[in-house]
PDB file of C-alpha atoms in Angstrom:
ATOM      1  CA  MET A   1      -0.025  -0.201   0.094  1.00  0.00           C
ATOM      2  CA  ALA A   2       1.033   3.412  -0.665  1.00  0.00           C
ATOM      3  CA  VAL A   3       2.664   5.514   1.521  1.00  0.00           C
ATOM      4  CA  ILE A   4       1.112   9.413   1.176  1.00  0.00           C
ATOM      5  CA  GLU A   5       3.939  11.965   2.763  1.00  0.00           C
ATOM      6  CA  PHE A   6       4.369  16.312   1.988  1.00  0.00           C
ATOM      7  CA  ILE A   7       6.585  17.976   1.891  1.00  0.00           C
ATOM      8  CA  ASN A   8       7.294  20.646   3.517  1.00  0.00           C
ATOM      9  CA  GLY A   9      10.072  23.329   3.192  1.00  0.00           C
ATOM     10  CA  LYS A  10      10.541  26.612   1.508  1.00  0.00           C
ATOM     11  CA  ASN A  11       9.277  27.539  -1.973  1.00  0.00           C
ATOM     12  CA  ASN A  12       8.596  31.137  -1.913  1.00  0.00           C
ATOM     13  CA  THR A  13      10.391  32.046  -4.954  1.00  0.00           C
ATOM     14  CA  LEU A  14       9.967  31.427  -8.872  1.00  0.00           C
ATOM     15  CA  SER A  15      13.480  29.292  -9.207  1.00  0.00           C
ATOM     16  CA  ALA A  16      12.517  27.177  -6.504  1.00  0.00           C
ATOM     17  CA  LEU A  17       9.227  26.147  -8.603  1.00  0.00           C
ATOM     18  CA  LYS A  18      11.375  26.356 -11.391  1.00  0.00           C
ATOM     19  CA  ARG A  19      13.984  23.186  -9.305  1.00  0.00           C
ATOM     20  CA  VAL A  20      11.633  21.256  -8.402  1.00  0.00           C
ATOM     21  CA  LEU A  21       9.523  20.965 -11.251  1.00  0.00           C
ATOM     22  CA  LYS A  22      12.860  20.228 -13.457  1.00  0.00           C
ATOM     23  CA  TYR A  23      13.773  17.628 -10.452  1.00  0.00           C
ATOM     24  CA  ILE A  24      11.308  14.972 -11.189  1.00  0.00           C
ATOM     25  CA  ILE A  25      11.096  15.113 -14.276  1.00  0.00           C
ATOM     26  CA  ASN A  26      15.189  14.343 -15.056  1.00  0.00           C
ATOM     27  CA  PRO A  27      15.616  11.388 -17.501  1.00  0.00           C
ATOM     28  CA  ALA A  28      18.409  10.247 -14.821  1.00  0.00           C
ATOM     29  CA  LYS A  29      15.014   9.067 -12.420  1.00  0.00           C
ATOM     30  CA  THR A  30      12.051   8.698 -14.599  1.00  0.00           C
ATOM     31  CA  GLU A  31      11.118   8.021 -18.302  1.00  0.00           C
ATOM     32  CA  GLU A  32       8.952  10.114 -20.918  1.00  0.00           C
ATOM     33  CA  ASN A  33       6.034   7.264 -20.741  1.00  0.00           C
ATOM     34  CA  LEU A  34       6.242   7.621 -16.931  1.00  0.00           C
ATOM     35  CA  LYS A  35       5.627  10.966 -16.311  1.00  0.00           C
ATOM     36  CA  GLY A  36       2.093  12.948 -16.218  1.00  0.00           C
ATOM     37  CA  GLY A  37      -0.108  15.966 -15.875  1.00  0.00           C
ATOM     38  CA  HIS A  38      -2.957  16.988 -14.878  1.00  0.00           C
ATOM     39  CA  ASN A  39      -4.412  20.008 -16.152  1.00  0.00           C
ATOM     40  CA  CYS A  40      -1.182  20.992 -18.065  1.00  0.00           C
ATOM     41  CA  ASP A  41       1.688  19.844 -19.877  1.00  0.00           C
ATOM     42  CA  VAL A  42       4.266  17.731 -16.933  1.00  0.00           C
ATOM     43  CA  ASN A  43       7.303  19.323 -19.704  1.00  0.00           C
ATOM     44  CA  THR A  44       6.394  22.778 -20.254  1.00  0.00           C
ATOM     45  CA  ALA A  45       4.310  23.206 -16.344  1.00  0.00           C
ATOM     46  CA  TYR A  46       7.066  25.747 -15.298  1.00  0.00           C
ATOM     47  CA  ASN A  47       5.252  27.832 -18.040  1.00  0.00           C
ATOM     48  CA  ASP A  48       2.147  26.899 -17.556  1.00  0.00           C
ATOM     49  CA  PHE A  49       2.078  27.263 -13.233  1.00  0.00           C
ATOM     50  CA  PHE A  50       3.429  30.940 -13.914  1.00  0.00           C
ATOM     51  CA  MET A  51       0.781  31.952 -16.296  1.00  0.00           C
ATOM     52  CA  ILE A  52      -2.363  30.566 -13.630  1.00  0.00           C
ATOM     53  CA  LYS A  53      -0.069  32.466 -11.113  1.00  0.00           C
ATOM     54  CA  GLU A  54      -0.068  35.706 -13.304  1.00  0.00           C
ATOM     55  CA  LEU A  55      -2.914  35.965 -14.634  1.00  0.00           C
ATOM     56  CA  ASN A  56      -4.567  35.599 -10.858  1.00  0.00           C
ATOM     57  CA  SER A  57      -1.985  38.253 -10.027  1.00  0.00           C
ATOM     58  CA  LYS A  58      -0.986  35.727  -7.017  1.00  0.00           C
ATOM     59  CA  THR A  59       3.044  35.240  -8.081  1.00  0.00           C
ATOM     60  CA  LYS A  60       4.411  35.518  -4.882  1.00  0.00           C
ATOM     61  CA  GLY A  61       4.251  33.693  -1.441  1.00  0.00           C
ATOM     62  CA  ARG A  62       3.822  29.856  -1.612  1.00  0.00           C
ATOM     63  CA  GLN A  63       4.696  28.099  -5.571  1.00  0.00           C
ATOM     64  CA  TYR A  64       3.672  25.075  -5.016  1.00  0.00           C
ATOM     65  CA  ILE A  65       2.807  22.021  -2.716  1.00  0.00           C
ATOM     66  CA  HIS A  66       5.483  18.924  -2.728  1.00  0.00           C
ATOM     67  CA  PHE A  67       3.992  15.182  -2.167  1.00  0.00           C
ATOM     68  CA  THR A  68       4.498  11.613  -3.149  1.00  0.00           C
ATOM     69  CA  GLN A  69       3.211   8.716  -2.440  1.00  0.00           C
ATOM     70  CA  SER A  70       5.800   5.685  -1.820  1.00  0.00           C
ATOM     71  CA  PHE A  71       5.636   1.517  -2.452  1.00  0.00           C
ATOM     72  CA  ALA A  72       7.608  -0.128  -0.287  1.00  0.00           C
ATOM     73  CA  PRO A  73      10.257  -2.517  -2.098  1.00  0.00           C
ATOM     74  CA  TYR A  74       7.992  -5.816  -1.160  1.00  0.00           C
ATOM     75  CA  ASP A  75       5.064  -4.229  -3.464  1.00  0.00           C
ATOM     76  CA  LYS A  76       5.122  -6.582  -6.668  1.00  0.00           C
ATOM     77  CA  VAL A  77       3.967  -3.499  -8.892  1.00  0.00           C
ATOM     78  CA  THR A  78       5.685  -2.139 -12.254  1.00  0.00           C
ATOM     79  CA  PRO A  79       6.851   1.702 -12.473  1.00  0.00           C
ATOM     80  CA  GLU A  80       3.515   1.037 -15.403  1.00  0.00           C
ATOM     81  CA  ILE A  81       0.898   0.354 -12.713  1.00  0.00           C
ATOM     82  CA  VAL A  82       1.701   3.632 -10.279  1.00  0.00           C
ATOM     83  CA  LYS A  83       2.047   5.766 -13.538  1.00  0.00           C
ATOM     84  CA  GLN A  84      -1.835   4.641 -13.307  1.00  0.00           C
ATOM     85  CA  ILE A  85      -2.510   4.845  -9.651  1.00  0.00           C
ATOM     86  CA  ALA A  86      -1.046   8.606  -9.525  1.00  0.00           C
ATOM     87  CA  ASP A  87      -3.652   9.065 -12.825  1.00  0.00           C
ATOM     88  CA  GLU A  88      -5.879   8.311 -11.362  1.00  0.00           C
ATOM     89  CA  LEU A  89      -5.324   9.897  -7.878  1.00  0.00           C
ATOM     90  CA  VAL A  90      -4.559  13.287  -9.596  1.00  0.00           C
ATOM     91  CA  GLN A  91      -8.823  12.772 -10.799  1.00  0.00           C
ATOM     92  CA  ILE A  92      -9.614  13.429  -6.428  1.00  0.00           C
ATOM     93  CA  GLU A  93     -12.368  16.197  -6.159  1.00  0.00           C
ATOM     94  CA  ALA A  94      -9.671  17.938  -4.070  1.00  0.00           C
ATOM     95  CA  PHE A  95      -7.217  18.824  -7.064  1.00  0.00           C
ATOM     96  CA  LYS A  96     -10.492  20.408  -9.242  1.00  0.00           C
ATOM     97  CA  GLY A  97      -8.727  22.764 -10.849  1.00  0.00           C
ATOM     98  CA  PHE A  98      -5.667  22.076  -9.734  1.00  0.00           C
ATOM     99  CA  GLN A  99      -2.867  21.846 -12.520  1.00  0.00           C
ATOM    100  CA  ILE A 100      -0.133  19.100 -11.201  1.00  0.00           C
ATOM    101  CA  ALA A 101       2.852  18.115 -12.225  1.00  0.00           C
ATOM    102  CA  TYR A 102       4.325  14.448 -11.789  1.00  0.00           C
ATOM    103  CA  ALA A 103       6.295  11.427 -12.622  1.00  0.00           C
ATOM    104  CA  VAL A 104       7.267   8.167 -11.545  1.00  0.00           C
ATOM    105  CA  HIS A 105      10.879   7.698 -10.051  1.00  0.00           C
ATOM    106  CA  ILE A 106      12.256   4.166 -10.829  1.00  0.00           C
ATOM    107  CA  ASP A 107      16.315   5.291  -9.264  1.00  0.00           C
ATOM    108  CA  LYS A 108      15.660   3.725  -5.782  1.00  0.00           C
ATOM    109  CA  GLU A 109      15.086   0.736  -4.280  1.00  0.00           C
ATOM    110  CA  HIS A 110      11.588   1.608  -3.837  1.00  0.00           C
ATOM    111  CA  LEU A 111       8.920   3.341  -6.918  1.00  0.00           C
ATOM    112  CA  HIS A 112       7.655   6.636  -5.920  1.00  0.00           C
ATOM    113  CA  THR A 113       5.778   9.325  -7.340  1.00  0.00           C
ATOM    114  CA  HIS A 114       6.584  12.815  -6.877  1.00  0.00           C
ATOM    115  CA  PHE A 115       3.314  15.583  -7.182  1.00  0.00           C
ATOM    116  CA  ILE A 116       4.203  19.192  -7.623  1.00  0.00           C
ATOM    117  CA  VAL A 117       0.469  21.405  -7.716  1.00  0.00           C
ATOM    118  CA  ASN A 118       0.293  24.646  -8.527  1.00  0.00           C
ATOM    119  CA  THR A 119      -0.910  26.775  -5.686  1.00  0.00           C
ATOM    120  CA  VAL A 120      -3.523  28.760  -7.729  1.00  0.00           C
ATOM    121  CA  ASN A 121      -6.459  27.124  -8.772  1.00  0.00           C
ATOM    122  CA  GLU A 122      -7.064  27.911 -12.729  1.00  0.00           C
ATOM    123  CA  GLU A 123     -11.012  28.208 -12.125  1.00  0.00           C
ATOM    124  CA  THR A 124     -11.525  29.418  -9.089  1.00  0.00           C
ATOM    125  CA  GLY A 125      -8.044  31.325  -8.799  1.00  0.00           C
ATOM    126  CA  LEU A 126      -7.888  31.474  -4.699  1.00  0.00           C
ATOM    127  CA  LYS A 127      -4.797  29.583  -3.597  1.00  0.00           C
ATOM    128  CA  TRP A 128      -4.392  26.556  -2.536  1.00  0.00           C
ATOM    129  CA  LYS A 129      -6.609  25.740   1.399  1.00  0.00           C
ATOM    130  CA  GLN A 130      -7.117  21.983   2.288  1.00  0.00           C
ATOM    131  CA  SER A 131      -8.448  21.275   5.479  1.00  0.00           C
ATOM    132  CA  ALA A 132      -7.338  18.304   7.536  1.00  0.00           C
ATOM    133  CA  GLU A 133      -9.902  16.447   6.966  1.00  0.00           C
ATOM    134  CA  GLU A 134      -9.479  17.202   2.843  1.00  0.00           C
ATOM    135  CA  LEU A 135      -5.687  15.321   2.950  1.00  0.00           C
ATOM    136  CA  GLN A 136      -7.398  12.554   4.987  1.00  0.00           C
ATOM    137  CA  MET A 137      -9.785  11.841   2.583  1.00  0.00           C
ATOM    138  CA  MET A 138      -6.759  11.863   0.255  1.00  0.00           C
ATOM    139  CA  LYS A 139      -4.539   9.610   1.508  1.00  0.00           C
ATOM    140  CA  ASP A 140      -7.711   7.151   2.122  1.00  0.00           C
ATOM    141  CA  TYR A 141      -8.157   7.550  -1.820  1.00  0.00           C
ATOM    142  CA  SER A 142      -4.757   6.223  -2.306  1.00  0.00           C
ATOM    143  CA  ASP A 143      -5.526   3.090  -0.074  1.00  0.00           C
ATOM    144  CA  GLU A 144      -8.437   2.339  -2.050  1.00  0.00           C
ATOM    145  CA  ILE A 145      -6.538   2.612  -5.234  1.00  0.00           C
ATOM    146  CA  CYS A 146      -4.526   0.658  -4.341  1.00  0.00           C
ATOM    147  CA  ARG A 147      -6.542  -1.807  -3.011  1.00  0.00           C
ATOM    148  CA  LYS A 148      -8.234  -2.079  -6.597  1.00  0.00           C
ATOM    149  CA  TYR A 149      -4.733  -3.235  -7.924  1.00  0.00           C
ATOM    150  CA  GLY A 150      -3.703  -6.124  -4.462  1.00  0.00           C
ATOM    151  CA  LEU A 151      -1.554  -4.624  -3.382  1.00  0.00           C
ATOM    152  CA  ILE A 152       0.373  -4.663   0.550  1.00  0.00           C
ATOM    153  CA  ILE A 153       0.107  -2.568   2.865  1.00  0.00           C
ATOM    154  CA  THR A 154       2.559  -0.411   3.610  1.00  0.00           C
ATOM    155  CA  GLN A 155       3.332   1.705   6.890  1.00  0.00           C
ATOM    156  CA  GLY A 156       5.438   5.009   7.355  1.00  0.00           C
ATOM    157  CA  LYS A 157       8.658   5.429   6.286  1.00  0.00           C
ATOM    158  CA  SER A 158      10.128   2.199   7.377  1.00  0.00           C
ATOM    159  CA  GLY A 159       8.107  -0.018   4.738  1.00  0.00           C
ATOM    160  CA  SER A 160       7.454  -2.519   7.610  1.00  0.00           C
ATOM    161  CA  HIS A 161       4.449  -4.213   6.036  1.00  0.00           C
ATOM    162  CA  VAL A 162       1.724  -6.320   6.974  1.00  0.00           C
ATOM    163  CA  ASN A 163      -0.494  -9.028   4.641  1.00  0.00           C
ATOM    164  CA  ARG A 164      -3.886  -8.655   3.634  1.00  0.00           C
ATOM    165  CA  GLY A 165      -5.448 -11.039   5.897  1.00  0.00           C
ATOM    166  CA  GLU A 166      -2.981  -9.715   9.175  1.00  0.00           C
ATOM    167  CA  TYR A 167      -4.205  -6.063   8.303  1.00  0.00           C
ATOM    168  CA  ARG A 168      -7.949  -6.886   7.661  1.00  0.00           C
ATOM    169  CA  SER A 169      -8.161  -8.313  10.867  1.00  0.00           C
ATOM    170  CA  LYS A 170      -5.560  -6.080  12.642  1.00  0.00           C
ATOM    171  CA  GLU A 171      -6.542  -2.553  11.195  1.00  0.00           C
ATOM    172  CA  LYS A 172      -9.512  -1.307  13.796  1.00  0.00           C
ATOM    173  CA  GLY A 173      -9.372   2.419  12.165  1.00  0.00           C
ATOM    174  CA  HIS A 174     -10.391   1.578   8.174  1.00  0.00           C
ATOM    175  CA  SER A 175     -10.788  -1.532   7.179  1.00  0.00           C
ATOM    176  CA  TRP A 176     -13.888  -1.378   8.978  1.00  0.00           C
ATOM    177  CA  LYS A 177     -15.318   1.374   6.171  1.00  0.00           C
ATOM    178  CA  TYR A 178     -14.012  -1.163   3.225  1.00  0.00           C
ATOM    179  CA  GLU A 179     -15.488  -3.261   4.076  1.00  0.00           C
ATOM    180  CA  LEU A 180     -18.851  -1.146   4.173  1.00  0.00           C
ATOM    181  CA  TYR A 181     -17.963   0.499   0.882  1.00  0.00           C
ATOM    182  CA  LEU A 182     -17.863  -3.005  -0.606  1.00  0.00           C
ATOM    183  CA  ALA A 183     -21.356  -3.753   1.068  1.00  0.00           C
ATOM    184  CA  VAL A 184     -23.239  -1.320  -0.440  1.00  0.00           C
ATOM    185  CA  LYS A 185     -20.767  -0.810  -3.998  1.00  0.00           C
ATOM    186  CA  LYS A 186     -22.071  -4.023  -4.307  1.00  0.00           C
ATOM    187  CA  VAL A 187     -25.835  -4.286  -2.883  1.00  0.00           C
ATOM    188  CA  LYS A 188     -26.041  -1.357  -5.392  1.00  0.00           C
ATOM    189  CA  TRP A 189     -25.436  -3.283  -8.333  1.00  0.00           C
ATOM    190  CA  ILE A 190     -28.556  -5.913  -6.871  1.00  0.00           C
ATOM    191  CA  ALA A 191     -30.697  -3.940  -5.456  1.00  0.00           C
ATOM    192  CA  ARG A 192     -34.184  -2.579  -7.894  1.00  0.00           C
ATOM    193  CA  SER A 193     -35.114   0.094  -5.543  1.00  0.00           C
ATOM    194  CA  LYS A 194     -34.548   1.523  -2.511  1.00  0.00           C
ATOM    195  CA  GLU A 195     -36.323  -0.280  -0.162  1.00  0.00           C
ATOM    196  CA  GLU A 196     -34.823  -3.711  -1.452  1.00  0.00           C
ATOM    197  CA  PHE A 197     -31.075  -1.581  -0.856  1.00  0.00           C
ATOM    198  CA  ILE A 198     -31.890  -1.079   2.517  1.00  0.00           C
ATOM    199  CA  ALA A 199     -33.790  -4.666   3.236  1.00  0.00           C
ATOM    200  CA  ASN A 200     -30.437  -6.311   1.666  1.00  0.00           C
ATOM    201  CA  MET A 201     -27.669  -3.750   3.310  1.00  0.00           C
ATOM    202  CA  ASN A 202     -30.008  -5.147   5.955  1.00  0.00           C
ATOM    203  CA  ALA A 203     -29.314  -8.708   5.340  1.00  0.00           C
ATOM    204  CA  LEU A 204     -25.819  -7.732   5.357  1.00  0.00           C
ATOM    205  CA  GLY A 205     -25.330  -6.367   9.420  1.00  0.00           C
ATOM    206  CA  TYR A 206     -26.048  -2.557   8.442  1.00  0.00           C
ATOM    207  CA  GLN A 207     -28.663  -0.534   9.142  1.00  0.00           C
ATOM    208  CA  VAL A 208     -29.479   2.641   6.568  1.00  0.00           C
ATOM    209  CA  ASN A 209     -30.532   5.183   7.532  1.00  0.00           C
ATOM    210  CA  TRP A 210     -32.182   7.059   4.401  1.00  0.00           C
ATOM    211  CA  SER A 211     -34.623  10.331   5.011  1.00  0.00           C
ATOM    212  CA  ASP A 212     -35.243  12.427   2.535  1.00  0.00           C
ATOM    213  CA  THR A 213     -35.035  14.949   4.784  1.00  0.00           C
ATOM    214  CA  ARG A 214     -31.210  14.955   5.211  1.00  0.00           C
ATOM    215  CA  LYS A 215     -28.914  14.915   2.598  1.00  0.00           C
ATOM    216  CA  TYR A 216     -26.595  12.194   3.299  1.00  0.00           C
ATOM    217  CA  ILE A 217     -27.626   8.314   4.011  1.00  0.00           C
ATOM    218  CA  THR A 218     -25.527   7.137   7.030  1.00  0.00           C
ATOM    219  CA  PHE A 219     -24.736   3.045   6.695  1.00  0.00           C
ATOM    220  CA  THR A 220     -23.954   1.866  10.718  1.00  0.00           C
ATOM    221  CA  ASN A 221     -22.375  -1.083  11.089  1.00  0.00           C
ATOM    222  CA  GLY A 222     -22.596  -4.289  13.636  1.00  0.00           C
ATOM    223  CA  GLU A 223     -21.089  -2.867  15.901  1.00  0.00           C
ATOM    224  CA  GLY A 224     -21.813   0.478  16.199  1.00  0.00           C
ATOM    225  CA  LYS A 225     -19.627   2.083  13.430  1.00  0.00           C
ATOM    226  CA  LYS A 226     -21.097   4.615  11.974  1.00  0.00           C
ATOM    227  CA  CYS A 227     -20.197   6.599   8.111  1.00  0.00           C
ATOM    228  CA  ARG A 228     -21.588   8.760   5.871  1.00  0.00           C
ATOM    229  CA  ASN A 229     -22.759   7.989   2.216  1.00  0.00           C
ATOM    230  CA  ARG A 230     -20.174  11.413   0.692  1.00  0.00           C
ATOM    231  CA  LYS A 231     -17.178   8.920   3.119  1.00  0.00           C
ATOM    232  CA  LEU A 232     -17.242   5.941   0.378  1.00  0.00           C
ATOM    233  CA  TYR A 233     -15.075   6.839  -2.595  1.00  0.00           C
ATOM    234  CA  PRO A 234     -15.304   8.319  -5.391  1.00  0.00           C
ATOM    235  CA  PRO A 235     -18.443  10.527  -3.481  1.00  0.00           C
ATOM    236  CA  GLU A 236     -20.074  10.740  -6.266  1.00  0.00           C
ATOM    237  CA  HIS A 237     -20.787   7.302  -7.333  1.00  0.00           C
ATOM    238  CA  PHE A 238     -22.617   6.547  -4.085  1.00  0.00           C
ATOM    239  CA  THR A 239     -24.833   9.794  -4.060  1.00  0.00           C
ATOM    240  CA  LYS A 240     -28.892   9.233  -3.188  1.00  0.00           C
ATOM    241  CA  GLU A 241     -29.050  10.207  -7.277  1.00  0.00           C
ATOM    242  CA  ALA A 242     -26.420   7.464  -8.342  1.00  0.00           C
ATOM    243  CA  LEU A 243     -27.530   4.591  -5.862  1.00  0.00           C
ATOM    244  CA  LEU A 244     -31.210   5.731  -7.327  1.00  0.00           C
ATOM    245  CA  LYS A 245     -29.964   6.254 -10.718  1.00  0.00           C
ATOM    246  CA  ALA A 246     -28.333   2.075 -10.385  1.00  0.00           C
ATOM    247  CA  PHE A 247     -31.557   0.667  -9.062  1.00  0.00           C
ATOM    248  CA  GLU A 248     -33.484   2.181 -11.995  1.00  0.00           C
ATOM    249  CA  LEU A 249     -30.915   0.825 -14.499  1.00  0.00           C
ATOM    250  CA  ASN A 250     -31.813  -2.617 -12.251  1.00  0.00           C
ATOM    251  CA  SER A 251     -35.214  -3.113 -12.305  1.00  0.00           C
ATOM    252  CA  GLN A 252     -34.539  -2.552 -16.247  1.00  0.00           C
ATOM    253  CA  ARG A 253     -31.900  -5.620 -16.957  1.00  0.00           C
ATOM    254  CA  MET A 254     -33.623  -8.327 -13.885  1.00  0.00           C
ATOM    255  CA  ASP A 255     -36.442  -9.548 -12.920  1.00  0.00           C
ATOM    256  CA  ALA A 256     -37.551  -9.283  -9.205  1.00  0.00           C
ATOM    257  CA  LYS A 257     -36.705 -13.558  -8.931  1.00  0.00           C
ATOM    258  CA  LEU A 258     -32.708 -12.971 -10.617  1.00  0.00           C
ATOM    259  CA  SER A 259     -32.376 -10.010  -7.964  1.00  0.00           C
ATOM    260  CA  ARG A 260     -33.650 -12.035  -4.927  1.00  0.00           C
ATOM    261  CA  ASN A 261     -30.749 -14.719  -6.751  1.00  0.00           C
ATOM    262  CA  LYS A 262     -27.592 -12.729  -7.002  1.00  0.00           C
ATOM    263  CA  MET A 263     -28.347 -11.763  -3.546  1.00  0.00           C
ATOM    264  CA  GLU A 264     -28.833 -14.698  -2.428  1.00  0.00           C
ATOM    265  CA  MET A 265     -25.726 -16.200  -3.745  1.00  0.00           C
ATOM    266  CA  LEU A 266     -23.686 -13.387  -2.085  1.00  0.00           C
ATOM    267  CA  LEU A 267     -25.138 -14.247   1.100  1.00  0.00           C
ATOM    268  CA  SER A 268     -24.083 -17.311   1.362  1.00  0.00           C
ATOM    269  CA  ALA A 269     -20.461 -16.712   0.276  1.00  0.00           C
ATOM    270  CA  VAL A 270     -20.265 -14.231   3.094  1.00  0.00           C
ATOM    271  CA  GLN A 271     -21.596 -17.227   5.590  1.00  0.00           C
ATOM    272  CA  LEU A 272     -18.651 -19.598   3.886  1.00  0.00           C
ATOM    273  CA  VAL A 273     -16.118 -16.984   4.573  1.00  0.00           C
ATOM    274  CA  LYS A 274     -17.653 -17.142   7.831  1.00  0.00           C
ATOM    275  CA  MET A 275     -17.597 -19.711   8.756  1.00  0.00           C
ATOM    276  CA  ASP A 276     -14.369 -21.623   6.930  1.00  0.00           C
ATOM    277  CA  ASP A 277     -11.969 -18.656   7.732  1.00  0.00           C
ATOM    278  CA  PRO A 278      -9.108 -20.663  10.946  1.00  0.00           C
ATOM    279  CA  LEU A 279      -7.857 -17.395  11.330  1.00  0.00           C
ATOM    280  CA  ASP A 280     -10.449 -15.771  12.141  1.00  0.00           C
ATOM    281  CA  THR A 281      -9.500 -12.783   9.547  1.00  0.00           C
ATOM    282  CA  GLY A 282     -12.969 -12.969   6.927  1.00  0.00           C
ATOM    283  CA  LYS A 283     -15.276 -13.412  10.113  1.00  0.00           C
ATOM    284  CA  ASN A 284     -15.966  -9.373  10.319  1.00  0.00           C
ATOM    285  CA  TYR A 285     -14.489  -8.650   7.108  1.00  0.00           C
ATOM    286  CA  PRO A 286     -16.342 -11.429   4.373  1.00  0.00           C
ATOM    287  CA  LEU A 287     -16.078  -9.443   1.450  1.00  0.00           C
ATOM    288  CA  SER A 288     -12.748  -8.308   2.000  1.00  0.00           C
ATOM    289  CA  THR A 289     -11.723 -11.083   2.331  1.00  0.00           C
ATOM    290  CA  LEU A 290     -13.486 -12.464  -0.581  1.00  0.00           C
ATOM    291  CA  GLU A 291     -12.141  -9.882  -2.786  1.00  0.00           C
ATOM    292  CA  GLY A 292      -8.819 -10.484  -1.987  1.00  0.00           C
ATOM    293  CA  GLU A 293      -9.236 -14.095  -3.530  1.00  0.00           C
ATOM    294  CA  ALA A 294     -10.456 -12.151  -6.294  1.00  0.00           C
ATOM    295  CA  LEU A 295      -7.396 -10.428  -6.506  1.00  0.00           C
ATOM    296  CA  LYS A 296      -5.204 -13.464  -5.806  1.00  0.00           C
ATOM    297  CA  GLU A 297      -6.863 -15.465  -9.115  1.00  0.00           C
ATOM    298  CA  LYS A 298      -6.175 -12.037 -11.115  1.00  0.00           C
ATOM    299  CA  ILE A 299      -2.924 -11.645 -10.251  1.00  0.00           C
ATOM    300  CA  GLU A 300      -2.113 -14.419 -11.236  1.00  0.00           C
ATOM    301  CA  GLU A 301      -3.869 -14.443 -14.533  1.00  0.00           C
ATOM    302  CA  SER A 302      -1.311 -11.741 -15.487  1.00  0.00           C
ATOM    303  CA  LYS A 303       1.839 -13.854 -14.301  1.00  0.00           C
ATOM    304  CA  LYS A 304       0.675 -16.619 -17.167  1.00  0.00           C
ATOM    305  CA  GLY A 305       0.867 -12.780 -19.716  1.00  0.00           C
ATOM    306  CA  LYS A 306      -2.861 -12.039 -19.847  1.00  0.00           C
ATOM    307  CA  GLY A 307      -2.512  -9.115 -17.771  1.00  0.00           C
ATOM    308  CA  LEU A 308      -4.460  -6.839 -15.357  1.00  0.00           C
ATOM    309  CA  ASN A 309      -8.235  -6.558 -16.515  1.00  0.00           C
ATOM    310  CA  TRP A 310      -9.885  -4.825 -13.521  1.00  0.00           C
ATOM    311  CA  ASP A 311     -14.017  -4.303 -13.731  1.00  0.00           C
ATOM    312  CA  LYS A 312     -15.226  -1.524 -13.631  1.00  0.00           C
ATOM    313  CA  GLU A 313     -18.338  -0.355 -11.477  1.00  0.00           C
ATOM    314  CA  SER A 314     -21.247  -2.053 -13.643  1.00  0.00           C
ATOM    315  CA  GLU A 315     -24.318  -3.602 -13.197  1.00  0.00           C
ATOM    316  CA  ASN A 316     -22.870  -6.934 -13.149  1.00  0.00           C
ATOM    317  CA  SER A 317     -20.252  -6.285 -10.389  1.00  0.00           C
ATOM    318  CA  MET A 318     -20.404  -8.409  -7.757  1.00  0.00           C
TER     319      MET A 318
END
């Protein structure tokens, strides 16, 4: 699992901006196909950044935000996959309107990506200002992306790591949220109505508070832990509107019997995990365990030369 780290330092001059942009695309550290630009061209990022600063009369003060996304040497991940993960990370809502130049560095034992964010937003003209909660959301989203690629978990600069089963059984603050995310994602493409969705979530052990008078949906797991739908990633996939649209599509593409059969299959799979896990890692996180098994199969397929083919969220997601 990648570690996000913000690099603080004096960067109040344009020359500092020029140096750091030159540093991240140094050919001794990266390759052309491992560079990327969000709302800008990575190779002309300095000019692109400066133009936005000048247009908004904000050429002074902090020039850029610098952070890295690092992977442990134990992660069996290629530079190309790290670049794909970076491509997805810059799409988060927190970066909307901001120019970002980034590049994967391959000159160290551990692969890592450097991101340089222009402090002036090209859409609003406002300077970068993110709350601690928003920055944590970015780190959480990074974790979600990495899970999709079946990566192990790393902790801090030391690069210490635990395997997938140990992480899901030991982690106390985040894994239950990921289990909830998987439950909502799966039931979203099974239910044919709001009522069916709530009933199916209840069957998986979650209470659902979906009120027309409240903006957000609140989910409560069996341990009483609560989470709103806006905390699931990407949040736009789990708004009330997005869920209702999915239910409408489901009602058009499957009858009630097929919907029930899909839910029964999911519940049976969950029950088998709970009964058949000798290490007890799946007791509280059965959907995470099932996902881990599916990822292992996909990775094995990639080793045979077939490549990774991660399914996009669709009505067929199970």
